[in-house]
JSON list of C-alpha atoms in Angstrom, two decimals:
[
{"chain": "A", "resi": 1211, "resn": "MET", "atom": "CA", "xyz": [9.46, 18.59, -11.33]},
{"chain": "A", "resi": 1212, "resn": "TYR", "atom": "CA", "xyz": [11.26, 16.29, -10.55]},
{"chain": "A", "resi": 1213, "resn": "SER", "atom": "CA", "xyz": [11.39, 17.51, -6.50]},
{"chain": "A", "resi": 1214, "resn": "PHE", "atom": "CA", "xyz": [7.86, 18.45, -6.27]},
{"chain": "A", "resi": 1215, "resn": "PHE", "atom": "CA", "xyz": [6.83, 14.73, -7.84]},
{"chain": "A", "resi": 1216, "resn": "LEU", "atom": "CA", "xyz": [9.66, 13.83, -5.04]},
{"chain": "A", "resi": 1217, "resn": "LYS", "atom": "CA", "xyz": [8.55, 15.26, -1.97]},
{"chain": "A", "resi": 1218, "resn": "LEU", "atom": "CA", "xyz": [4.74, 14.21, -2.99]},
{"chain": "A", "resi": 1219, "resn": "SER", "atom": "CA", "xyz": [6.47, 10.28, -3.63]},
{"chain": "A", "resi": 1220, "resn": "LYS", "atom": "CA", "xyz": [7.86, 11.25, 0.28]},
{"chain": "A", "resi": 1221, "resn": "LEU", "atom": "CA", "xyz": [4.74, 12.59, 1.71]},
{"chain": "A", "resi": 1222, "resn": "MET", "atom": "CA", "xyz": [2.76, 9.19, 0.88]},
{"chain": "A", "resi": 1223, "resn": "ALA", "atom": "CA", "xyz": [5.14, 7.34, 1.83]},
{"chain": "A", "resi": 1224, "resn": "TRP", "atom": "CA", "xyz": [4.66, 8.42, 5.40]},
{"chain": "A", "resi": 1225, "resn": "LEU", "atom": "CA", "xyz": [1.23, 8.17, 4.91]},
{"chain": "A", "resi": 1226, "resn": "GLY", "atom": "CA", "xyz": [1.33, 4.69, 4.11]},
{"chain": "A", "resi": 1227, "resn": "GLY", "atom": "CA", "xyz": [3.96, 3.59, 6.90]},
{"chain": "A", "resi": 1228, "resn": "ALA", "atom": "CA", "xyz": [2.31, 5.63, 9.36]},
{"chain": "A", "resi": 1229, "resn": "MET", "atom": "CA", "xyz": [-1.41, 3.24, 8.41]},
{"chain": "A", "resi": 1230, "resn": "LEU", "atom": "CA", "xyz": [1.21, -0.17, 8.31]},
{"chain": "A", "resi": 1231, "resn": "THR", "atom": "CA", "xyz": [1.86, 0.91, 11.46]},
{"chain": "A", "resi": 1232, "resn": "ALA", "atom": "CA", "xyz": [-0.66, 1.58, 12.27]},
{"chain": "A", "resi": 1233, "resn": "LEU", "atom": "CA", "xyz": [-2.74, -1.32, 11.60]},
{"chain": "A", "resi": 1234, "resn": "ILE", "atom": "CA", "xyz": [0.35, -3.32, 13.28]},
{"chain": "A", "resi": 1235, "resn": "VAL", "atom": "CA", "xyz": [-0.73, -2.05, 16.40]},
{"chain": "A", "resi": 1236, "resn": "MET", "atom": "CA", "xyz": [-4.93, -3.34, 15.74]},
{"chain": "A", "resi": 1237, "resn": "VAL", "atom": "CA", "xyz": [-3.58, -6.65, 14.63]},
{"chain": "A", "resi": 1238, "resn": "CYS", "atom": "CA", "xyz": [-1.47, -7.13, 18.11]},
{"chain": "A", "resi": 1239, "resn": "THR", "atom": "CA", "xyz": [-3.73, -5.32, 20.32]},
{"chain": "A", "resi": 1240, "resn": "SER", "atom": "CA", "xyz": [-7.07, -7.30, 17.82]},
{"chain": "A", "resi": 1241, "resn": "VAL", "atom": "CA", "xyz": [-3.86, -10.92, 18.88]},
{"chain": "A", "resi": 1242, "resn": "LEU", "atom": "CA", "xyz": [-3.50, -10.13, 22.57]},
{"chain": "A", "resi": 1243, "resn": "GLY", "atom": "CA", "xyz": [-7.17, -9.25, 23.27]},
{"chain": "A", "resi": 1244, "resn": "ARG", "atom": "CA", "xyz": [-8.29, -12.15, 21.57]},
{"chain": "A", "resi": 1245, "resn": "GLU", "atom": "CA", "xyz": [-5.69, -13.85, 23.81]},
{"chain": "A", "resi": 1246, "resn": "VAL", "atom": "CA", "xyz": [-6.39, -12.81, 27.06]},
{"chain": "A", "resi": 1247, "resn": "ASN", "atom": "CA", "xyz": [-10.09, -13.26, 26.39]},
{"chain": "A", "resi": 1248, "resn": "GLY", "atom": "CA", "xyz": [-9.57, -17.00, 26.17]},
{"chain": "A", "resi": 1249, "resn": "ILE", "atom": "CA", "xyz": [-8.11, -17.13, 29.35]},
{"chain": "A", "resi": 1250, "resn": "LEU", "atom": "CA", "xyz": [-10.34, -15.00, 30.75]},
{"chain": "A", "resi": 1251, "resn": "HIS", "atom": "CA", "xyz": [-13.39, -17.76, 29.10]},
{"chain": "A", "resi": 1252, "resn": "ALA", "atom": "CA", "xyz": [-11.07, -20.36, 31.23]},
{"chain": "A", "resi": 1253, "resn": "ASP", "atom": "CA", "xyz": [-12.79, -22.52, 33.51]},
{"chain": "A", "resi": 1254, "resn": "TRP", "atom": "CA", "xyz": [-9.68, -22.19, 36.26]},
{"chain": "A", "resi": 1255, "resn": "LEU", "atom": "CA", "xyz": [-9.47, -18.53, 36.04]},
{"chain": "A", "resi": 1256, "resn": "VAL", "atom": "CA", "xyz": [-13.96, -18.62, 36.22]},
{"chain": "A", "resi": 1257, "resn": "SER", "atom": "CA", "xyz": [-14.07, -20.36, 39.01]},
{"chain": "A", "resi": 1258, "resn": "LEU", "atom": "CA", "xyz": [-11.15, -18.68, 40.64]},
{"chain": "A", "resi": 1259, "resn": "ALA", "atom": "CA", "xyz": [-11.91, -15.62, 40.43]},
{"chain": "A", "resi": 1260, "resn": "PRO", "atom": "CA", "xyz": [-15.72, -15.00, 39.16]},
{"chain": "A", "resi": 1261, "resn": "GLY", "atom": "CA", "xyz": [-16.33, -11.44, 39.85]},
{"chain": "A", "resi": 1262, "resn": "LEU", "atom": "CA", "xyz": [-12.83, -10.36, 37.89]},
{"chain": "A", "resi": 1263, "resn": "SER", "atom": "CA", "xyz": [-13.77, -12.31, 34.91]},
{"chain": "A", "resi": 1264, "resn": "ARG", "atom": "CA", "xyz": [-17.04, -11.38, 34.75]},
{"chain": "A", "resi": 1265, "resn": "TRP", "atom": "CA", "xyz": [-15.30, -7.56, 35.49]},
{"chain": "A", "resi": 1266, "resn": "LEU", "atom": "CA", "xyz": [-12.55, -7.64, 32.34]},
{"chain": "A", "resi": 1267, "resn": "LEU", "atom": "CA", "xyz": [-14.86, -9.13, 30.18]},
{"chain": "A", "resi": 1268, "resn": "ASP", "atom": "CA", "xyz": [-17.68, -6.32, 30.62]},
{"chain": "A", "resi": 1269, "resn": "LEU", "atom": "CA", "xyz": [-15.05, -3.92, 30.18]},
{"chain": "A", "resi": 1270, "resn": "GLY", "atom": "CA", "xyz": [-14.49, -5.20, 26.50]},
{"chain": "A", "resi": 1271, "resn": "ILE", "atom": "CA", "xyz": [-10.91, -7.41, 26.74]},
{"chain": "A", "resi": 1272, "resn": "GLY", "atom": "CA", "xyz": [-11.28, -9.78, 23.87]},
{"chain": "A", "resi": 1273, "resn": "PRO", "atom": "CA", "xyz": [-10.03, -9.27, 20.19]},
{"chain": "A", "resi": 1274, "resn": "VAL", "atom": "CA", "xyz": [-10.70, -5.93, 17.79]},
{"chain": "A", "resi": 1275, "resn": "ASN", "atom": "CA", "xyz": [-14.32, -5.83, 16.08]},
{"chain": "A", "resi": 1276, "resn": "GLY", "atom": "CA", "xyz": [-13.14, -6.06, 12.09]},
{"chain": "A", "resi": 1277, "resn": "ASP", "atom": "CA", "xyz": [-9.51, -6.19, 12.56]},
{"chain": "A", "resi": 1278, "resn": "PHE", "atom": "CA", "xyz": [-9.43, -7.77, 9.17]},
{"chain": "A", "resi": 1279, "resn": "GLU", "atom": "CA", "xyz": [-11.56, -6.40, 7.27]},
{"chain": "A", "resi": 1280, "resn": "LEU", "atom": "CA", "xyz": [-9.68, -3.15, 8.04]},
{"chain": "A", "resi": 1281, "resn": "VAL", "atom": "CA", "xyz": [-6.63, -4.72, 7.75]},
{"chain": "A", "resi": 1282, "resn": "GLU", "atom": "CA", "xyz": [-7.78, -5.03, 3.71]},
{"chain": "A", "resi": 1283, "resn": "SER", "atom": "CA", "xyz": [-8.82, -1.80, 3.24]},
{"chain": "A", "resi": 1284, "resn": "GLY", "atom": "CA", "xyz": [-5.26, -0.41, 4.86]},
{"chain": "A", "resi": 1285, "resn": "ILE", "atom": "CA", "xyz": [-2.73, -2.42, 3.46]},
{"chain": "A", "resi": 1286, "resn": "ALA", "atom": "CA", "xyz": [-4.60, -1.75, 0.22]},
{"chain": "A", "resi": 1287, "resn": "PHE", "atom": "CA", "xyz": [-3.69, 2.09, 0.53]},
{"chain": "A", "resi": 1288, "resn": "SER", "atom": "CA", "xyz": [0.10, 1.41, 2.39]},
{"chain": "A", "resi": 1289, "resn": "ILE", "atom": "CA", "xyz": [0.93, -0.39, -1.73]},
{"chain": "A", "resi": 1290, "resn": "PHE", "atom": "CA", "xyz": [0.02, 2.14, -3.36]},
{"chain": "A", "resi": 1291, "resn": "ALA", "atom": "CA", "xyz": [1.56, 4.64, -1.24]},
{"chain": "A", "resi": 1292, "resn": "PHE", "atom": "CA", "xyz": [4.29, 2.84, -1.42]},
{"chain": "A", "resi": 1293, "resn": "LEU", "atom": "CA", "xyz": [4.82, 2.70, -5.47]},
{"chain": "A", "resi": 1294, "resn": "PRO", "atom": "CA", "xyz": [5.37, 6.29, -6.22]},
{"chain": "A", "resi": 1295, "resn": "LEU", "atom": "CA", "xyz": [8.47, 7.08, -4.35]},
{"chain": "A", "resi": 1296, "resn": "CYS", "atom": "CA", "xyz": [9.88, 3.70, -5.12]},
{"chain": "A", "resi": 1297, "resn": "GLN", "atom": "CA", "xyz": [9.23, 4.34, -9.18]},
{"chain": "A", "resi": 1298, "resn": "LEU", "atom": "CA", "xyz": [10.64, 7.47, -8.60]},
{"chain": "A", "resi": 1299, "resn": "THR", "atom": "CA", "xyz": [13.70, 6.33, -7.45]},
{"chain": "A", "resi": 1300, "resn": "GLY", "atom": "CA", "xyz": [14.10, 3.59, -9.05]},
{"chain": "A", "resi": 1301, "resn": "GLY", "atom": "CA", "xyz": [14.06, 1.72, -5.93]},
{"chain": "A", "resi": 1302, "resn": "HIS", "atom": "CA", "xyz": [12.61, -1.33, -7.96]},
{"chain": "A", "resi": 1303, "resn": "ALA", "atom": "CA", "xyz": [13.92, -4.37, -7.10]},
{"chain": "A", "resi": 1304, "resn": "THR", "atom": "CA", "xyz": [15.83, -6.00, -10.36]},
{"chain": "A", "resi": 1305, "resn": "VAL", "atom": "CA", "xyz": [17.83, -8.90, -11.74]},
{"chain": "A", "resi": 1306, "resn": "ASP", "atom": "CA", "xyz": [19.80, -7.90, -14.07]},
{"chain": "A", "resi": 1307, "resn": "VAL", "atom": "CA", "xyz": [22.13, -11.20, -14.65]},
{"chain": "A", "resi": 1308, "resn": "PHE", "atom": "CA", "xyz": [21.09, -11.38, -18.52]},
{"chain": "A", "resi": 1309, "resn": "THR", "atom": "CA", "xyz": [20.99, -6.82, -18.42]},
{"chain": "A", "resi": 1310, "resn": "ASN", "atom": "CA", "xyz": [24.73, -6.65, -16.87]},
{"chain": "A", "resi": 1311, "resn": "TYR", "atom": "CA", "xyz": [26.11, -7.80, -20.17]},
{"chain": "A", "resi": 1312, "resn": "LEU", "atom": "CA", "xyz": [24.00, -5.65, -22.34]},
{"chain": "A", "resi": 1313, "resn": "SER", "atom": "CA", "xyz": [25.66, -1.16, -23.69]},
{"chain": "A", "resi": 1314, "resn": "ASP", "atom": "CA", "xyz": [24.18, 1.51, -22.19]},
{"chain": "A", "resi": 1315, "resn": "ARG", "atom": "CA", "xyz": [22.32, 2.67, -24.44]},
{"chain": "A", "resi": 1316, "resn": "VAL", "atom": "CA", "xyz": [20.08, -1.01, -24.87]},
{"chain": "A", "resi": 1317, "resn": "ASN", "atom": "CA", "xyz": [20.25, -0.70, -21.30]},
{"chain": "A", "resi": 1318, "resn": "GLN", "atom": "CA", "xyz": [18.13, 3.00, -21.35]},
{"chain": "A", "resi": 1319, "resn": "GLY", "atom": "CA", "xyz": [16.87, 1.65, -24.10]},
{"chain": "A", "resi": 1320, "resn": "LEU", "atom": "CA", "xyz": [14.68, -1.79, -21.22]},
{"chain": "A", "resi": 1321, "resn": "ARG", "atom": "CA", "xyz": [14.21, 1.12, -19.03]},
{"chain": "A", "resi": 1322, "resn": "LEU", "atom": "CA", "xyz": [12.04, 2.77, -21.32]},
{"chain": "A", "resi": 1323, "resn": "VAL", "atom": "CA", "xyz": [9.73, 0.42, -22.27]},
{"chain": "A", "resi": 1324, "resn": "THR", "atom": "CA", "xyz": [9.20, -1.22, -18.28]},
{"chain": "A", "resi": 1325, "resn": "ASP", "atom": "CA", "xyz": [8.55, 2.44, -17.31]},
{"chain": "A", "resi": 1326, "resn": "ILE", "atom": "CA", "xyz": [6.06, 3.49, -19.92]},
{"chain": "A", "resi": 1327, "resn": "VAL", "atom": "CA", "xyz": [4.78, -0.77, -18.92]},
{"chain": "A", "resi": 1328, "resn": "PHE", "atom": "CA", "xyz": [4.22, 0.85, -15.75]},
{"chain": "A", "resi": 1329, "resn": "ALA", "atom": "CA", "xyz": [2.98, 4.26, -15.98]},
{"chain": "A", "resi": 1330, "resn": "GLY", "atom": "CA", "xyz": [0.45, 1.89, -18.88]},
{"chain": "A", "resi": 1331, "resn": "VAL", "atom": "CA", "xyz": [0.11, -0.49, -15.97]},
{"chain": "A", "resi": 1332, "resn": "MET", "atom": "CA", "xyz": [-0.71, 2.38, -12.73]},
{"chain": "A", "resi": 1333, "resn": "VAL", "atom": "CA", "xyz": [-3.38, 4.33, -14.89]},
{"chain": "A", "resi": 1334, "resn": "LEU", "atom": "CA", "xyz": [-5.73, 0.67, -15.75]},
{"chain": "A", "resi": 1335, "resn": "ILE", "atom": "CA", "xyz": [-5.16, 0.39, -11.81]},
{"chain": "A", "resi": 1336, "resn": "ALA", "atom": "CA", "xyz": [-6.21, 2.96, -10.95]},
{"chain": "A", "resi": 1337, "resn": "TRP", "atom": "CA", "xyz": [-9.07, 3.71, -13.70]},
{"chain": "A", "resi": 1338, "resn": "GLN", "atom": "CA", "xyz": [-10.50, 0.18, -12.75]},
{"chain": "A", "resi": 1339, "resn": "LEU", "atom": "CA", "xyz": [-10.26, 1.17, -9.24]},
{"chain": "A", "resi": 1340, "resn": "TRP", "atom": "CA", "xyz": [-12.17, 4.33, -9.94]},
{"chain": "A", "resi": 1341, "resn": "LEU", "atom": "CA", "xyz": [-14.96, 2.19, -11.71]},
{"chain": "A", "resi": 1342, "resn": "GLY", "atom": "CA", "xyz": [-15.00, -0.18, -9.04]},
{"chain": "A", "resi": 1343, "resn": "LEU", "atom": "CA", "xyz": [-15.52, 2.81, -6.52]},
{"chain": "A", "resi": 1344, "resn": "ALA", "atom": "CA", "xyz": [-18.80, 4.15, -8.56]},
{"chain": "A", "resi": 1345, "resn": "SER", "atom": "CA", "xyz": [-19.62, 0.81, -8.66]},
{"chain": "A", "resi": 1346, "resn": "LYS", "atom": "CA", "xyz": [-19.87, -0.09, -4.59]},
{"chain": "A", "resi": 1347, "resn": "LYS", "atom": "CA", "xyz": [-20.56, 3.33, -3.71]},
{"chain": "A", "resi": 1348, "resn": "SER", "atom": "CA", "xyz": [-24.03, 3.18, -6.53]},
{"chain": "A", "resi": 1349, "resn": "SER", "atom": "CA", "xyz": [-25.21, -0.47, -4.54]},
{"chain": "A", "resi": 1350, "resn": "GLY", "atom": "CA", "xyz": [-24.48, 0.81, -1.19]},
{"chain": "A", "resi": 1351, "resn": "GLN", "atom": "CA", "xyz": [-22.85, -2.39, 0.16]},
{"chain": "A", "resi": 1352, "resn": "THR", "atom": "CA", "xyz": [-21.09, -2.96, 3.09]},
{"chain": "A", "resi": 1353, "resn": "THR", "atom": "CA", "xyz": [-18.57, -4.88, 4.59]},
{"chain": "A", "resi": 1354, "resn": "PHE", "atom": "CA", "xyz": [-19.54, -8.36, 7.26]},
{"chain": "A", "resi": 1355, "resn": "LEU", "atom": "CA", "xyz": [-18.54, -7.24, 10.80]},
{"chain": "A", "resi": 1356, "resn": "LEU", "atom": "CA", "xyz": [-18.32, -3.35, 11.07]},
{"chain": "A", "resi": 1357, "resn": "GLU", "atom": "CA", "xyz": [-21.05, -1.92, 8.77]},
{"chain": "A", "resi": 1358, "resn": "MET", "atom": "CA", "xyz": [-18.46, -0.16, 6.47]},
{"chain": "A", "resi": 1359, "resn": "PRO", "atom": "CA", "xyz": [-19.44, 1.15, 2.77]},
{"chain": "A", "resi": 1360, "resn": "VAL", "atom": "CA", "xyz": [-17.07, -1.28, 0.95]},
{"chain": "A", "resi": 1361, "resn": "TRP", "atom": "CA", "xyz": [-16.28, 2.54, -1.77]},
{"chain": "A", "resi": 1362, "resn": "TRP", "atom": "CA", "xyz": [-13.78, 4.22, 1.27]},
{"chain": "A", "resi": 1363, "resn": "ALA", "atom": "CA", "xyz": [-11.46, 1.49, 0.90]},
{"chain": "A", "resi": 1364, "resn": "TYR", "atom": "CA", "xyz": [-11.51, 1.78, -2.84]},
{"chain": "A", "resi": 1365, "resn": "ALA", "atom": "CA", "xyz": [-11.17, 5.54, -1.84]},
{"chain": "A", "resi": 1366, "resn": "LEU", "atom": "CA", "xyz": [-8.28, 5.15, -0.12]},
{"chain": "A", "resi": 1367, "resn": "SER", "atom": "CA", "xyz": [-6.39, 2.43, -2.58]},
{"chain": "A", "resi": 1368, "resn": "LEU", "atom": "CA", "xyz": [-7.59, 5.45, -5.86]},
{"chain": "A", "resi": 1369, "resn": "SER", "atom": "CA", "xyz": [-5.39, 8.37, -3.79]},
{"chain": "A", "resi": 1370, "resn": "GLY", "atom": "CA", "xyz": [-2.50, 6.05, -3.47]},
{"chain": "A", "resi": 1371, "resn": "ALA", "atom": "CA", "xyz": [-3.07, 4.71, -7.28]},
{"chain": "A", "resi": 1372, "resn": "ILE", "atom": "CA", "xyz": [-3.91, 7.78, -8.73]},
{"chain": "A", "resi": 1373, "resn": "VAL", "atom": "CA", "xyz": [-0.55, 9.56, -7.31]},
{"chain": "A", "resi": 1374, "resn": "ALA", "atom": "CA", "xyz": [1.40, 6.07, -8.36]},
{"chain": "A", "resi": 1375, "resn": "ALA", "atom": "CA", "xyz": [-0.72, 7.13, -12.10]},
{"chain": "A", "resi": 1376, "resn": "VAL", "atom": "CA", "xyz": [0.58, 10.52, -12.15]},
{"chain": "A", "resi": 1377, "resn": "ILE", "atom": "CA", "xyz": [4.74, 10.02, -11.08]},
{"chain": "A", "resi": 1378, "resn": "ALA", "atom": "CA", "xyz": [5.04, 7.09, -13.19]},
{"chain": "A", "resi": 1379, "resn": "CYS", "atom": "CA", "xyz": [3.33, 8.75, -16.56]},
{"chain": "A", "resi": 1380, "resn": "TYR", "atom": "CA", "xyz": [6.65, 11.30, -15.31]},
{"chain": "A", "resi": 1381, "resn": "VAL", "atom": "CA", "xyz": [9.08, 8.38, -15.20]},
{"chain": "A", "resi": 1382, "resn": "ALA", "atom": "CA", "xyz": [8.03, 6.46, -17.92]},
{"chain": "A", "resi": 1383, "resn": "ALA", "atom": "CA", "xyz": [8.92, 10.94, -19.57]},
{"chain": "A", "resi": 1384, "resn": "MET", "atom": "CA", "xyz": [11.70, 11.76, -18.42]},
{"chain": "A", "resi": 1385, "resn": "ARG", "atom": "CA", "xyz": [13.20, 7.91, -19.37]},
{"chain": "A", "resi": 1386, "resn": "LEU", "atom": "CA", "xyz": [12.07, 9.34, -23.08]},
{"chain": "A", "resi": 1387, "resn": "ARG", "atom": "CA", "xyz": [13.29, 12.21, -23.20]},
{"chain": "A", "resi": 1388, "resn": "GLU", "atom": "CA", "xyz": [16.19, 10.15, -21.36]},
{"chain": "A", "resi": 1389, "resn": "VAL", "atom": "CA", "xyz": [16.74, 8.06, -24.90]},
{"chain": "A", "resi": 1390, "resn": "ALA", "atom": "CA", "xyz": [15.84, 10.95, -27.18]},
{"chain": "A", "resi": 1391, "resn": "SER", "atom": "CA", "xyz": [18.67, 13.26, -24.90]},
{"chain": "A", "resi": 1392, "resn": "GLY", "atom": "CA", "xyz": [21.59, 10.73, -24.03]},
{"chain": "A", "resi": 1393, "resn": "ARG", "atom": "CA", "xyz": [21.20, 11.41, -21.21]},
{"chain": "A", "resi": 1394, "resn": "VAL", "atom": "CA", "xyz": [20.19, 11.24, -17.52]},
{"chain": "A", "resi": 1395, "resn": "ILE", "atom": "CA", "xyz": [17.81, 12.28, -16.05]},
{"chain": "A", "resi": 1396, "resn": "LEU", "atom": "CA", "xyz": [16.39, 9.86, -13.14]},
{"chain": "A", "resi": 1397, "resn": "PRO", "atom": "CA", "xyz": [17.50, 7.80, -10.99]},
{"chain": "A", "resi": 1398, "resn": "ILE", "atom": "CA", "xyz": [18.59, 4.13, -12.29]},
{"chain": "A", "resi": 1399, "resn": "ASP", "atom": "CA", "xyz": [17.82, 0.65, -10.49]},
{"chain": "A", "resi": 1400, "resn": "LEU", "atom": "CA", "xyz": [18.30, 2.38, -6.78]},
{"chain": "A", "resi": 1401, "resn": "GLY", "atom": "CA", "xyz": [17.11, -1.37, -5.13]},
{"chain": "A", "resi": 1402, "resn": "ALA", "atom": "CA", "xyz": [18.65, -3.80, -4.30]},
{"chain": "A", "resi": 1403, "resn": "ASN", "atom": "CA", "xyz": [19.80, -6.19, -6.85]},
{"chain": "A", "resi": 1404, "resn": "HIS", "atom": "CA", "xyz": [19.92, -9.93, -7.11]}
]
């Protein structure tokens, strides 16, 4: 079961990374287009080469229309897409100033509690996204510039949140099994320690 969830979480991380990369390229293109558009509207260029300036502007050189709407939608998905791998591999950042002095058994219990709470929060977030998706879909609300249905962004985020919730529940169940059996089943705190 662990290998299936590991493959699924890696797939989600790759999808989140692809989304993040696409958003970065789009934002850079938009910023560059906005800057070039400003130069093409400059009085000195319009007077020096009015035909060239008008021709380039007619090509559509400028910022990406609705770039902030796309960033809002894509970033939410990326965040949810990275959570499963981080949770499954114990990759969350930890501050262990206090817990370093506790026994392994107490630390195991603390991991169990935090993983159960994390699973509960992820299930709650997924449920709220589902309710938001249903509400936005029934209202027909769209974004301002692109007039893209808002529920599309909710659906994209919900897909990542569902995978994150399922994997968080699996991790919580495995931590419970670890406490019951006294053996280590999943990786422990592979993340950055501060």
